[in-house]
Structure formats: structure tokens, C-alpha cells
PDB file of C-alpha atoms in Angstrom:
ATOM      1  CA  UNK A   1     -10.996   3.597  -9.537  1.00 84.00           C
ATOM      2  CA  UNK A   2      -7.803   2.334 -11.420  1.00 79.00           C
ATOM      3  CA  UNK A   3      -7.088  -1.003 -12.453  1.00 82.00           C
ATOM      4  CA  UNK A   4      -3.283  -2.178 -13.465  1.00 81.00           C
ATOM      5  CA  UNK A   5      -3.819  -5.641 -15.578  1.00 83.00           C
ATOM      6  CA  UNK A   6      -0.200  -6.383 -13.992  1.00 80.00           C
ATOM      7  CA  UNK A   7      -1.980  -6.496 -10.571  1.00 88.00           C
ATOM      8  CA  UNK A   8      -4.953  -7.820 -11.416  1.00 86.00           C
ATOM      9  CA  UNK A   9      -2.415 -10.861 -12.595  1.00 90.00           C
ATOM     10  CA  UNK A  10      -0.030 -10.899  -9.720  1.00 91.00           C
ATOM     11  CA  UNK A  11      -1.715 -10.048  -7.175  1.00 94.00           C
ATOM     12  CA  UNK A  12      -3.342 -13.559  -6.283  1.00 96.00           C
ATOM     13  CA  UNK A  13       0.511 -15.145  -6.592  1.00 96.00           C
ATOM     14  CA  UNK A  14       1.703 -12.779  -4.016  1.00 97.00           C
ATOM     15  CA  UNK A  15      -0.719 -12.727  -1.890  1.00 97.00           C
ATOM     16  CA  UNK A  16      -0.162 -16.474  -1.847  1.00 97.00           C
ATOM     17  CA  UNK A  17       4.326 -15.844  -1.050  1.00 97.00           C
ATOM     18  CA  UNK A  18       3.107 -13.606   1.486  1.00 97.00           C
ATOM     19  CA  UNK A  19       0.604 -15.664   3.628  1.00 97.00           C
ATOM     20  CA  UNK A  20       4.333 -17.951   4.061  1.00 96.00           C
ATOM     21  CA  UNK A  21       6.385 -14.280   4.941  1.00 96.00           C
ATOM     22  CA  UNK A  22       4.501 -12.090   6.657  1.00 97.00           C
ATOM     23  CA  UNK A  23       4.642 -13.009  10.303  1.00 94.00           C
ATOM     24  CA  UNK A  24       1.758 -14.394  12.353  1.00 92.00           C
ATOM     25  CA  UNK A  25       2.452 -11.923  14.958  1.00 94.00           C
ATOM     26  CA  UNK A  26       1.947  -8.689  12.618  1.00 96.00           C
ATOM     27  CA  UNK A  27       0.208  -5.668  13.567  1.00 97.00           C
ATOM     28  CA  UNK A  28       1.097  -2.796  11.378  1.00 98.00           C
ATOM     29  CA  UNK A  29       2.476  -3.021   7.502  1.00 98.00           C
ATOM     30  CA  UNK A  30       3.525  -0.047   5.316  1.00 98.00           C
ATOM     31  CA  UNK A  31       2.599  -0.147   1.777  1.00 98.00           C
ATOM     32  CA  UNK A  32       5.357   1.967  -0.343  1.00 98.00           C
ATOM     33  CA  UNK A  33       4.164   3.331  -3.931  1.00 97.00           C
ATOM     34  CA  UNK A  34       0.753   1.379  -3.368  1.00 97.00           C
ATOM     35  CA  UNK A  35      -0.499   2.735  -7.575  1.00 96.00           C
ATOM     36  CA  UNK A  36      -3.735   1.875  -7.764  1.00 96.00           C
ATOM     37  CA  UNK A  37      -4.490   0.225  -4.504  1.00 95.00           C
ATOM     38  CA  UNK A  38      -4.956  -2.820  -5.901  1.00 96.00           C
ATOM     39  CA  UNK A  39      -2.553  -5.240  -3.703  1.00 97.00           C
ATOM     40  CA  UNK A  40      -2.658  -3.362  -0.588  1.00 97.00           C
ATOM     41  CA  UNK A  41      -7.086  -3.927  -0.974  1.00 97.00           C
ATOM     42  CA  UNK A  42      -6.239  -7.453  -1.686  1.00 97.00           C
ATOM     43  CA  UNK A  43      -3.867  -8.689   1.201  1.00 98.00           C
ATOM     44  CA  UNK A  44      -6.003  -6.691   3.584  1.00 97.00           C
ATOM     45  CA  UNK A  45      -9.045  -8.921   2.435  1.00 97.00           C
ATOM     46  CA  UNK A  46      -6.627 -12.272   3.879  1.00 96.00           C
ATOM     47  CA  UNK A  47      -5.238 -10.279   6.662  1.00 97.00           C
ATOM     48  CA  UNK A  48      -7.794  -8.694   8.499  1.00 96.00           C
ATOM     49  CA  UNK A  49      -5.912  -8.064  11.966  1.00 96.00           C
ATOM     50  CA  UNK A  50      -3.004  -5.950  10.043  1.00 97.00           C
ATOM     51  CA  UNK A  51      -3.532  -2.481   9.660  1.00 98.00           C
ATOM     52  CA  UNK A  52      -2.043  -1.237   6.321  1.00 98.00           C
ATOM     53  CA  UNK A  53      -0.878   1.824   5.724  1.00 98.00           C
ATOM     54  CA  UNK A  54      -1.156   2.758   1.714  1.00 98.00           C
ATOM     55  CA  UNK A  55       1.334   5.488   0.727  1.00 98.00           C
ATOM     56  CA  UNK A  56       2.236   7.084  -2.859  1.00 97.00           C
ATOM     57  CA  UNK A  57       4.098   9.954  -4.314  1.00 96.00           C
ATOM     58  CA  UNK A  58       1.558  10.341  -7.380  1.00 93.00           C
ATOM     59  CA  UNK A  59      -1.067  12.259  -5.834  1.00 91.00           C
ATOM     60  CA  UNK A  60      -3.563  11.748  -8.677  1.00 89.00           C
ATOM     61  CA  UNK A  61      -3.630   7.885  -7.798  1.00 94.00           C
ATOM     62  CA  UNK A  62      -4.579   8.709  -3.877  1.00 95.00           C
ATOM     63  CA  UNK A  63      -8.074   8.870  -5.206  1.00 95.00           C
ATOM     64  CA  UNK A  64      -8.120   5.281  -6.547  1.00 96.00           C
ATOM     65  CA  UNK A  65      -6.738   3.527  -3.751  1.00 97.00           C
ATOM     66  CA  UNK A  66      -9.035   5.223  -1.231  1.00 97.00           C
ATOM     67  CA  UNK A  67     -11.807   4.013  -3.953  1.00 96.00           C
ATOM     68  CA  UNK A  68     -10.349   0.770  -3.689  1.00 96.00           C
ATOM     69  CA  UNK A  69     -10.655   0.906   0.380  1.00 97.00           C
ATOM     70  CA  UNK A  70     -14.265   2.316   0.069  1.00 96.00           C
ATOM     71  CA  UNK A  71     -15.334  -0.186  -2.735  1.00 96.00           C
ATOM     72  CA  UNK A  72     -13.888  -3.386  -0.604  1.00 94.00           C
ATOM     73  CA  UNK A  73     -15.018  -1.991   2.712  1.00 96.00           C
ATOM     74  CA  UNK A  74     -12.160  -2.669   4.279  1.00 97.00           C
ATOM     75  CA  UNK A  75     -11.501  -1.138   8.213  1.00 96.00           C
ATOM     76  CA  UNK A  76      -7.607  -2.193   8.324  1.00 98.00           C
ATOM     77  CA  UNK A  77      -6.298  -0.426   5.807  1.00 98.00           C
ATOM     78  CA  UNK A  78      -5.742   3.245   6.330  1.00 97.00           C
ATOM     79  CA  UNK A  79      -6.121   6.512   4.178  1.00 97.00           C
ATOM     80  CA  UNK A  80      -3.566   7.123   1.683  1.00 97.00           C
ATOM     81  CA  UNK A  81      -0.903   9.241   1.732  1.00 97.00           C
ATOM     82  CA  UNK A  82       1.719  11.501  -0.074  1.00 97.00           C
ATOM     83  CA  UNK A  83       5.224   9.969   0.203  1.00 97.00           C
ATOM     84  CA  UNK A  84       8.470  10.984  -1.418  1.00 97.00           C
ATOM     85  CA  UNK A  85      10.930   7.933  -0.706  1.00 98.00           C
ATOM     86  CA  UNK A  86      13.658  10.087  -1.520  1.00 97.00           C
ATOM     87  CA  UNK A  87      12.790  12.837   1.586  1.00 97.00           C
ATOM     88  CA  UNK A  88      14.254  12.027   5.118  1.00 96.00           C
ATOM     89  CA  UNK A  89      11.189  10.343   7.072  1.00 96.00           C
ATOM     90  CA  UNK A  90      11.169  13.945   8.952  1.00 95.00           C
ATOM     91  CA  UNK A  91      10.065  15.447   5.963  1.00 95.00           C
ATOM     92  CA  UNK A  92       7.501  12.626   5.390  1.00 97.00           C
ATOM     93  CA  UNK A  93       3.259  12.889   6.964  1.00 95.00           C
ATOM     94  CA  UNK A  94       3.321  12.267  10.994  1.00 93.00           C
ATOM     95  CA  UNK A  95       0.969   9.752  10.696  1.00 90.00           C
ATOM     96  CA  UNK A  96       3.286   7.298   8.623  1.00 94.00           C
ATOM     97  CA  UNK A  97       7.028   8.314   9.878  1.00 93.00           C
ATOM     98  CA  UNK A  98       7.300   6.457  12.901  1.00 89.00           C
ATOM     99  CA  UNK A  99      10.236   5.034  13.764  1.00 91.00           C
ATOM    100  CA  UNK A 100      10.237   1.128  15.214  1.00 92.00           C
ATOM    101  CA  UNK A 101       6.569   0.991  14.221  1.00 94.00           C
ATOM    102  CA  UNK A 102       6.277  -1.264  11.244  1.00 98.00           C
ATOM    103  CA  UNK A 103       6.427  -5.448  11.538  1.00 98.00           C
ATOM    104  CA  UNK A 104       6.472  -5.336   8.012  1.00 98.00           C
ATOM    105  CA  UNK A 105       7.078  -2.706   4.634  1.00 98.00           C
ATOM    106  CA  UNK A 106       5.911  -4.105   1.154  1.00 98.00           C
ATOM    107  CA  UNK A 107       7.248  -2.325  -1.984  1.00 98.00           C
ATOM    108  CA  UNK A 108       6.119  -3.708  -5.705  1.00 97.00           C
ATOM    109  CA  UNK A 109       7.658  -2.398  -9.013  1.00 96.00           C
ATOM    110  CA  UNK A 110       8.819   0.950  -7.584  1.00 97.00           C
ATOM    111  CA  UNK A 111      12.767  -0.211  -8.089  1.00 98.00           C
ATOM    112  CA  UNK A 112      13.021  -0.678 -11.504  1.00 98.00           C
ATOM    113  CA  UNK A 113      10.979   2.394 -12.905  1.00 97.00           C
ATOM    114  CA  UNK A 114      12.593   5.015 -10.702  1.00 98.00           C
ATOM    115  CA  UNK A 115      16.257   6.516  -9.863  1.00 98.00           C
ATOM    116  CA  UNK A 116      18.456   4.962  -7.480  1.00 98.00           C
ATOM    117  CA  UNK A 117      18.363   7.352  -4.994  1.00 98.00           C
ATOM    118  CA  UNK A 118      14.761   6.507  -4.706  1.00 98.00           C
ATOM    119  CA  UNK A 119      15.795   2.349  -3.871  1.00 98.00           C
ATOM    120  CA  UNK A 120      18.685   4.197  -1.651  1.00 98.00           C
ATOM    121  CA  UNK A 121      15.510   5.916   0.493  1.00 98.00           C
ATOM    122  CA  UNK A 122      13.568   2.931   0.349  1.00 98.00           C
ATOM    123  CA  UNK A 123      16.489   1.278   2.339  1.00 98.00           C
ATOM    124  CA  UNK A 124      16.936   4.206   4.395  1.00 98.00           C
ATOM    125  CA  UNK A 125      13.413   4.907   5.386  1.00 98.00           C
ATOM    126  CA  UNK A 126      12.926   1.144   6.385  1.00 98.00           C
ATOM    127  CA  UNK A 127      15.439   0.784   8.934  1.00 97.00           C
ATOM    128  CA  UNK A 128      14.237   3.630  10.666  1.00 97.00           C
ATOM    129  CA  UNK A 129      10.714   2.930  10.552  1.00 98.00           C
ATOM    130  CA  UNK A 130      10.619  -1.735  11.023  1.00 98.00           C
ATOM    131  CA  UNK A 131      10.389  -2.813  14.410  1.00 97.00           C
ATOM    132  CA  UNK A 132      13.909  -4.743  15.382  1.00 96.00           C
ATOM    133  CA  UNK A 133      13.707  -7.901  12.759  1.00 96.00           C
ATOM    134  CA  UNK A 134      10.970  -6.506  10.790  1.00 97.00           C
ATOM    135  CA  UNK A 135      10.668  -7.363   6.953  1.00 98.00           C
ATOM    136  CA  UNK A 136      10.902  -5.134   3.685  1.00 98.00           C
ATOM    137  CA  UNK A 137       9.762  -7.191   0.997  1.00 98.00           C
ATOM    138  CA  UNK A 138      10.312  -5.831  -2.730  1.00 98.00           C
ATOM    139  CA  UNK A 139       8.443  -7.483  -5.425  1.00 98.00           C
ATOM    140  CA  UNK A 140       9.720  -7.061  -9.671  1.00 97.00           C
ATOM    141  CA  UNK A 141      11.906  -8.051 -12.097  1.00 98.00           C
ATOM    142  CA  UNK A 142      15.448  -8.663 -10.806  1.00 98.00           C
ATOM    143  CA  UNK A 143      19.332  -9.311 -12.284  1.00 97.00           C
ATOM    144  CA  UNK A 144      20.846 -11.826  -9.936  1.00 97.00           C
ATOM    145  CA  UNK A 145      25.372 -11.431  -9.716  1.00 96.00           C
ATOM    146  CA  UNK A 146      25.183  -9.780 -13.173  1.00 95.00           C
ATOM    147  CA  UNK A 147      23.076 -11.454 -15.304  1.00 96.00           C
ATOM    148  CA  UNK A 148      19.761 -10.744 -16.355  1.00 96.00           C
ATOM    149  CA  UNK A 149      17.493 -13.188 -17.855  1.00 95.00           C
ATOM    150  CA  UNK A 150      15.237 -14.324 -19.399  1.00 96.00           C
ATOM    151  CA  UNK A 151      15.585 -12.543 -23.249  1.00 96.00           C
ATOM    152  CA  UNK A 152      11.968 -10.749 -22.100  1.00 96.00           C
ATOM    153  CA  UNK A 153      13.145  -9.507 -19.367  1.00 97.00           C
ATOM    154  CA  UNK A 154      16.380  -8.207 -21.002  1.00 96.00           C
ATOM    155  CA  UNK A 155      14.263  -6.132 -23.752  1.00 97.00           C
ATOM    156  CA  UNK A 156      12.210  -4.645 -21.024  1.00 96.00           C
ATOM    157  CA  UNK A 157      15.490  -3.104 -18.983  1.00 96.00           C
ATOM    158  CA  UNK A 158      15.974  -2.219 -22.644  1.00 97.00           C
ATOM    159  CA  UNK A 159      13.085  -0.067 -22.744  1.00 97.00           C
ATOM    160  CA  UNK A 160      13.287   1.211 -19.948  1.00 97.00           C
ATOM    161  CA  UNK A 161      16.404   2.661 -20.067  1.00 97.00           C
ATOM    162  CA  UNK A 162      14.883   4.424 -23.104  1.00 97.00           C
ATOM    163  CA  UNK A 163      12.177   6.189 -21.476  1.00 97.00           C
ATOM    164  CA  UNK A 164      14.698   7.370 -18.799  1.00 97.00           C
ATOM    165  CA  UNK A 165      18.616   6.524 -18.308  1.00 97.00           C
ATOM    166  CA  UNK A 166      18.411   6.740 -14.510  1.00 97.00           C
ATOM    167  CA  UNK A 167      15.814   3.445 -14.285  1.00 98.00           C
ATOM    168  CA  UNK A 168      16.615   0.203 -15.120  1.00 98.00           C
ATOM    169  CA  UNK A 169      16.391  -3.712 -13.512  1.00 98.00           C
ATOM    170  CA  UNK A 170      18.608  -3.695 -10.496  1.00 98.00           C
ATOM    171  CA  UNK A 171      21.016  -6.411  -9.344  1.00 98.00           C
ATOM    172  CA  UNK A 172      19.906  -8.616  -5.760  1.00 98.00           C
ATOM    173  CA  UNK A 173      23.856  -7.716  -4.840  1.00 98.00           C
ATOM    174  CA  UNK A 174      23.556  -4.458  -4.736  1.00 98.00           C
ATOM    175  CA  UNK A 175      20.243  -4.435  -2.977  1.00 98.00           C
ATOM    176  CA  UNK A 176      21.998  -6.561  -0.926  1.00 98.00           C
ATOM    177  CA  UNK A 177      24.708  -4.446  -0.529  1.00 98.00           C
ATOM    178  CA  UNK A 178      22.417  -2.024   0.231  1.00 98.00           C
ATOM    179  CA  UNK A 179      20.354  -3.578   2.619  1.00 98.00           C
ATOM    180  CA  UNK A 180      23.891  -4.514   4.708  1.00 98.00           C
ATOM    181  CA  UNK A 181      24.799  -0.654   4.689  1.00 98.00           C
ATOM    182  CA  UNK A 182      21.673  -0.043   6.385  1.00 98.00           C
ATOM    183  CA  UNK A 183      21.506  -2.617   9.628  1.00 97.00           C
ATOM    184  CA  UNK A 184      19.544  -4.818   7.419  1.00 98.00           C
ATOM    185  CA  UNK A 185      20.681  -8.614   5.547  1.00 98.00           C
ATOM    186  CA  UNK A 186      19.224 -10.135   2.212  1.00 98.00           C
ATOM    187  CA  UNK A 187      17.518 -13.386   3.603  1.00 97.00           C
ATOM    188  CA  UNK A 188      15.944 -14.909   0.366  1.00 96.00           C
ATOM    189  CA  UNK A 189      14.455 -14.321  -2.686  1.00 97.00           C
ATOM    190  CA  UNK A 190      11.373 -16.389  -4.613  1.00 97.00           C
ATOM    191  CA  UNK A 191      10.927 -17.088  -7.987  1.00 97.00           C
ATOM    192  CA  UNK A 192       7.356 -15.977  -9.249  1.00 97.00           C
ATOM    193  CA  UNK A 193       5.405 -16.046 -12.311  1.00 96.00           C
ATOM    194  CA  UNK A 194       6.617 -13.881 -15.427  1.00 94.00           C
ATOM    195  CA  UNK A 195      10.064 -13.830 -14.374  1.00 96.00           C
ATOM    196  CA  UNK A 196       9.751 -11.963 -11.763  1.00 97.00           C
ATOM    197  CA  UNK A 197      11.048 -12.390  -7.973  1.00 98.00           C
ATOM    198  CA  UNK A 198       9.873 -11.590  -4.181  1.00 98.00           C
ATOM    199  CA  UNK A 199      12.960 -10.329  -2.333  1.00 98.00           C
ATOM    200  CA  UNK A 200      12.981 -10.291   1.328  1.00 98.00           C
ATOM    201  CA  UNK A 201      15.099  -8.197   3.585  1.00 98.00           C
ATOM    202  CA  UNK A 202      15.457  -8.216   7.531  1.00 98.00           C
ATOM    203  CA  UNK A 203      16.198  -5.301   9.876  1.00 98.00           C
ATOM    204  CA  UNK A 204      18.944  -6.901  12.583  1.00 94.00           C
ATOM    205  CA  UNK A 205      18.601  -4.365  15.640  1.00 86.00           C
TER     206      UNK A 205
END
């Protein structure tokens, strides 16, 4: 059973941003690039009558979360399973790719450590698969009209960059922009600790 020290930290935080997002009315929540299974196990503990679906493209950490599920006993969260964000939903397990049946999808620190193309399916995936007015919320670091900041957080694009040209922090516009090419808007973002930010997203129709 893996444990991120990142999650251990933020977990608690978002859990906290979320009890204020997620809507009362929620039944179903998709969990994109879950890692260890640490925040999926967690908001499951608080919300008990959601069912959350765990999914990841790194099939050696499917074993963790499930240990996660098993270790917390949980009943609402589902098995884990293989996702590539990039693949048309088709292409993606039955048992996850079904369109209009989400309230909610919750991404954290996917965007910045992969390709474009994989926020691009992110986008994609989620207006096929959130109910009319259902959420995608994104959690990491984020450059807001340009400018990235603070001097930390600059460095770490920095390094990034390093260990692969194609990742990087990525601008609210363009998620925004984004977001609008795919029937959804950019409703608001929140500031959280180590200069990081919630972004939340809402499918129109």
C-alpha cells in the first residue's frame, strides 16, 4: 500500500474545499489518475452516499488503491481501473465510460506532469461522461493570465520541463479556453496551501 507525503499533506485541505463544491445531491464521482488511492479513500470516509469510481493509467498502482479500499473498508468506492485519458471513452472499461453518468469528476496533479493532449482528453472525456451541470474539479499548481508565481513554484515548472519538455504548469486561460471548447465554463478557482489551487469547471448542457 503506497503512501504520497504530498497527499498525506493535502488531502485533509481538500477534502475540506470539497465538502463546500461537491453537491449535496451527488450520487456518482469519477476519480481520474487516483496514484495511490489516497484522496479518493479519504473523501469516501466524509461522503459515504457517493460512490467513487478510482481510475489510473499506471497499472502497478491499481494494487495500492484497492489496498487502500480494503484497508479503510470502504463500500462506496469501487474497484480500480485502467484508464488512458488520452483514448476516446469507447476505447476506455464499460464499467467507467458512461456518458451523462457522473455528478462530479475529480482530477489532482495529473495536468502538470503529463502532455497536453492528456489535459485535452481530460476535457474531452468529461463532457461526455458529467451529467448536464456536473463538476470537473482539477487540483495543482497553476499560472494564472501568464504569470507564474511564487519563485517555488517557478523552479518546479523548471524541473519539470527537464525531466520531459511536453509537461509543465499550465495557464487557468487555457484550461479555460479549453473547458469553453468543450460545452463546459471556468466557474472559480481557490487558493490552497503550498501555492497550489482547486479549479472548478461546469458542464452547461
Amino acid at each position: 500500500m503506497l503512501r504520497a507525503p504530498a497527499a498525506s499533506r493535502n488531502q485533509e485541505p481538500i477534502l475540506e474545499k470539497l465538502k463546500q463544491i461537491i453537491p449535496v445531491t451527488s450520487k456518482k464521482i469519477l476519480e481520474i489518475a487516483s496514484g495511490t488511492g489516497q484522496h479518493v479513500t479519504h473523501f469516501a470516509k466524509t461522503f459515504k452516499d457517493i460512490t467513487w469510481q478510482p481510475t489510473e493509467y499506471n497499472i502497478k498502482s491499481l494494487e495500492s488503491i484497492q489496498n487502500h479500499i480494503n484497508h479503510e473498508e470502504l463500500k462506496n468506492v469501487s474497484p480500480p481501473v485502467v484508464v488512458d485519458i488520452t483514448q476516446p471513452i469507447q476505447q476506455w472499461p464499460t464499467e467507467v465510460a458512461k456518458d451523462g453518468s457522473y455528478d462530479a469528476i475529480y482530477c489532482s496533479n495529473m495536468i502538470h506532469i503529463t502532455p497536453w493532449k492528456c489535459s485535452i482528453g481530460l476535457f474531452s472525456s468529461a463532457t461526455q461522461l458529467l451529467r448536464t451541470n456536473g463538476i470537473l474539479i482539477t487540483y495543482g499548481p497553476y499560472a494564472v493570465d501568464g504569470v507564474l508565481s511564487p519563485e517555488s513554484n517557478i523552479r518546479f515548472d523548471q524541473g519539470l520541463k527537464e525531466q520531459n519538455p511536453d509537461w509543465g504548469v499550465r495557464d487557468v486561460r487555457d484550461l479555460a479556453k479549453l473547458a469553453e471548447s468543450n460545452n463546459m465554463i471556468f466557474e472559480k478557482d481557490f487558493d490552497m496551501p503550498s501555492n497550489n489551487k482547486i479549479l472548478l469547471f461546469k458542464k452547461l448542457y
